[in-house]
Coordinates of C-alpha atoms in Angstrom, one line a residue:
M1435 CA -12.5 -25.2 -30.7
S1436 CA -12.1 -28.0 -27.9
K1437 CA -13.5 -27.1 -24.2
I1438 CA -10.3 -27.4 -22.5
K1439 CA -9.0 -24.9 -24.8
T1440 CA -12.5 -22.6 -24.4
V1441 CA -11.7 -23.2 -20.2
M1442 CA -8.2 -21.8 -20.6
R1443 CA -8.7 -18.8 -22.3
I1444 CA -11.5 -18.1 -20.0
I1445 CA -8.8 -18.6 -16.7
W1446 CA -6.3 -16.7 -18.9
S1447 CA -9.0 -13.5 -19.4
C1448 CA -9.8 -13.3 -15.5
C1449 CA -6.6 -13.4 -14.7
G1450 CA -5.2 -10.8 -17.1
T1451 CA -8.4 -9.0 -15.7
L1452 CA -7.7 -9.4 -12.3
L1453 CA -4.3 -8.4 -12.7
V1454 CA -4.8 -5.0 -14.8
A1455 CA -7.5 -4.3 -11.7
A1456 CA -4.7 -4.6 -8.8
V1457 CA -2.8 -2.6 -11.2
L1458 CA -4.8 0.2 -11.4
L1459 CA -6.4 -0.2 -7.9
L1460 CA -2.6 0.1 -6.3
A1461 CA -1.7 3.1 -8.8
V1462 CA -5.2 4.8 -7.1
L1463 CA -3.9 4.0 -3.9
N1464 CA -0.8 5.3 -4.4
F1465 CA -1.9 8.7 -5.8
L1466 CA -4.5 9.1 -3.3
S1467 CA -2.0 8.7 -0.6
K1468 CA -0.9 12.1 0.0
P1469 CA -0.7 12.9 3.9
S1470 CA -3.6 15.6 3.6
G1471 CA -5.6 13.5 1.8
D1472 CA -8.6 11.4 1.9
G1473 CA -6.7 8.3 0.6
L1474 CA -9.2 5.5 -1.6
F1475 CA -12.2 5.6 0.6
G1476 CA -9.8 6.5 3.8
Y1477 CA -7.1 3.9 2.9
K1478 CA -3.6 4.7 2.3
G1479 CA -0.2 2.9 1.0
Y1480 CA 3.5 3.7 1.6
T1481 CA 6.5 1.4 0.9
V1482 CA 8.8 0.8 4.1
I1483 CA 12.3 1.9 3.1
S1484 CA 14.0 1.5 6.5
G1485 CA 14.8 -1.0 9.0
S1486 CA 13.1 0.5 12.2
M1487 CA 10.4 -2.0 12.2
E1488 CA 12.1 -5.6 11.4
P1489 CA 11.3 -8.1 12.0
T1490 CA 7.5 -6.9 12.0
L1491 CA 8.1 -5.0 8.5
K1492 CA 11.2 -5.2 6.4
V1493 CA 12.8 -2.9 4.2
G1494 CA 9.9 -3.2 0.6
D1495 CA 7.3 -4.6 2.4
Y1496 CA 4.2 -2.0 1.5
V1497 CA 1.4 -1.1 4.1
V1498 CA -1.9 0.1 3.6
V1499 CA -3.4 2.1 6.4
K1500 CA -6.9 3.1 7.9
A1501 CA -7.3 6.6 8.5
E1502 CA -9.4 6.0 12.3
D1503 CA -10.2 8.1 15.3
F1504 CA -6.8 9.3 16.9
D1505 CA -8.6 9.0 20.4
Q1506 CA -9.3 5.2 20.0
L1507 CA -5.5 4.1 18.9
Q1508 CA -4.5 1.4 21.7
V1509 CA -0.3 0.8 22.9
G1510 CA 0.8 -1.8 20.6
E1511 CA -0.6 -0.8 17.3
I1512 CA 1.2 0.3 14.6
I1513 CA 0.5 3.7 13.2
T1514 CA 1.8 5.8 10.2
F1515 CA 2.2 9.1 11.0
E1516 CA 4.0 12.3 9.0
D1517 CA 7.4 13.3 10.9
E1518 CA 9.2 16.5 8.7
G1519 CA 7.8 15.4 5.4
M1520 CA 8.7 11.1 5.5
M1521 CA 6.0 9.3 6.9
V1522 CA 7.0 6.5 9.4
T1523 CA 5.5 3.9 10.3
H1524 CA 6.2 2.6 13.9
R1525 CA 4.6 1.1 16.9
I1526 CA 2.8 2.6 19.9
I1527 CA 4.7 2.6 23.1
S1528 CA 2.4 4.5 25.4
I1529 CA -0.3 7.7 25.2
T1530 CA -0.3 10.4 26.8
D1531 CA -2.0 13.4 27.3
E1532 CA 0.7 15.4 25.0
G1533 CA 0.2 12.3 22.4
I1534 CA 1.5 9.2 21.5
Q1535 CA 5.3 7.6 21.8
T1536 CA 6.0 5.9 19.6
R1537 CA 9.4 3.4 18.5
G1538 CA 10.2 0.9 15.7
D1539 CA 10.5 -2.7 16.9
H1540 CA 13.8 -2.6 16.2
N1541 CA 15.0 0.6 17.6
T1542 CA 16.3 0.5 20.8
V1543 CA 15.0 4.3 21.7
N1544 CA 11.6 6.0 21.6
D1545 CA 10.8 8.6 19.0
M1546 CA 11.9 11.7 19.6
K1547 CA 8.8 13.4 19.1
Q1548 CA 5.4 12.3 20.1
V1549 CA 2.9 12.1 17.1
T1550 CA 0.2 14.3 17.5
E1551 CA -3.3 14.4 16.5
D1552 CA -2.7 16.8 13.6
K1553 CA 0.9 14.4 11.9
F1554 CA -1.0 11.2 12.4
V1555 CA -2.0 9.3 9.2
G1556 CA -3.6 6.0 10.1
R1557 CA -3.1 3.1 11.6
M1558 CA -2.1 -0.1 9.7
A1559 CA -4.6 -2.2 8.7
V1560 CA -2.9 -4.5 6.0
H1561 CA 1.0 -5.3 5.6
I1562 CA 1.8 -6.9 1.8
P1563 CA 5.8 -8.0 2.1
Y1564 CA 7.7 -7.2 -0.9
L1565 CA 5.3 -5.1 -3.0
G1566 CA 6.9 -2.3 -2.0
H1567 CA 9.5 -3.2 -4.2
V1568 CA 7.5 -3.4 -7.0
M1569 CA 5.7 0.3 -6.0
I1570 CA 9.6 1.2 -6.5
W1571 CA 10.6 -0.6 -9.3
M1572 CA 6.8 1.3 -10.6
Q1573 CA 8.4 4.7 -10.1
N1574 CA 11.0 4.2 -13.1
P1575 CA 8.7 6.4 -15.9
L1576 CA 9.6 3.1 -18.7
I1577 CA 8.4 0.6 -16.8
F1578 CA 5.4 2.5 -16.2
A1579 CA 5.1 3.0 -19.9
V1580 CA 5.1 -0.4 -20.5
V1581 CA 3.0 -1.5 -17.6
L1582 CA 0.5 1.0 -19.1
G1583 CA 1.1 0.0 -22.5
L1584 CA 0.5 -3.8 -21.7
I1585 CA -3.1 -2.6 -19.9
A1586 CA -3.8 -0.6 -23.0
V1587 CA -3.1 -4.3 -25.4
R1588 CA -5.2 -6.0 -22.2
I1589 CA -8.2 -3.6 -22.8
A1590 CA -8.4 -3.6 -27.0
F1591 CA -7.7 -8.0 -26.6
L1592 CA -10.8 -7.6 -25.0
I1593 CA -12.5 -5.7 -27.1
L1594 CA -11.4 -7.5 -30.3
W1595 CA -12.5 -10.9 -28.3
K1596 CA -16.1 -9.7 -27.5
H1597 CA -16.2 -9.0 -31.4
E1598 CA -14.8 -12.8 -32.4

């Protein structure tokens, strides 16, 4: 086999392995992102489903939040909190003894309830544009099964390739 084919095969293999690792990492992150859970090394991921934070965060973006000390939060930071069973990601407007006042960047009024420590989930660490669309798409059982099948084929290919 020529050197170019060998190099291309190695590059293709690395790309496939990285893609599988990324999909598995996101799947584990989502699985562990319950508000009351610890997340994945303190990180949790959520899909933006409303336009309340536009233009900073758009519908279909994905936010990764990190559990932080509630007392260390500062005005201007973006946090995620639980409100009546929904995850909300908004900016801190002010901090009082009663809690944290938040508002979406696109909203003209502050949120009705202040965020208290028991409702606080984490501070935004990373935001990944458009990834939330993929995460919603992956919730379709057929799509999820196809992706799992492709991962299984990838693993089988790696095992067979090693034995060549």
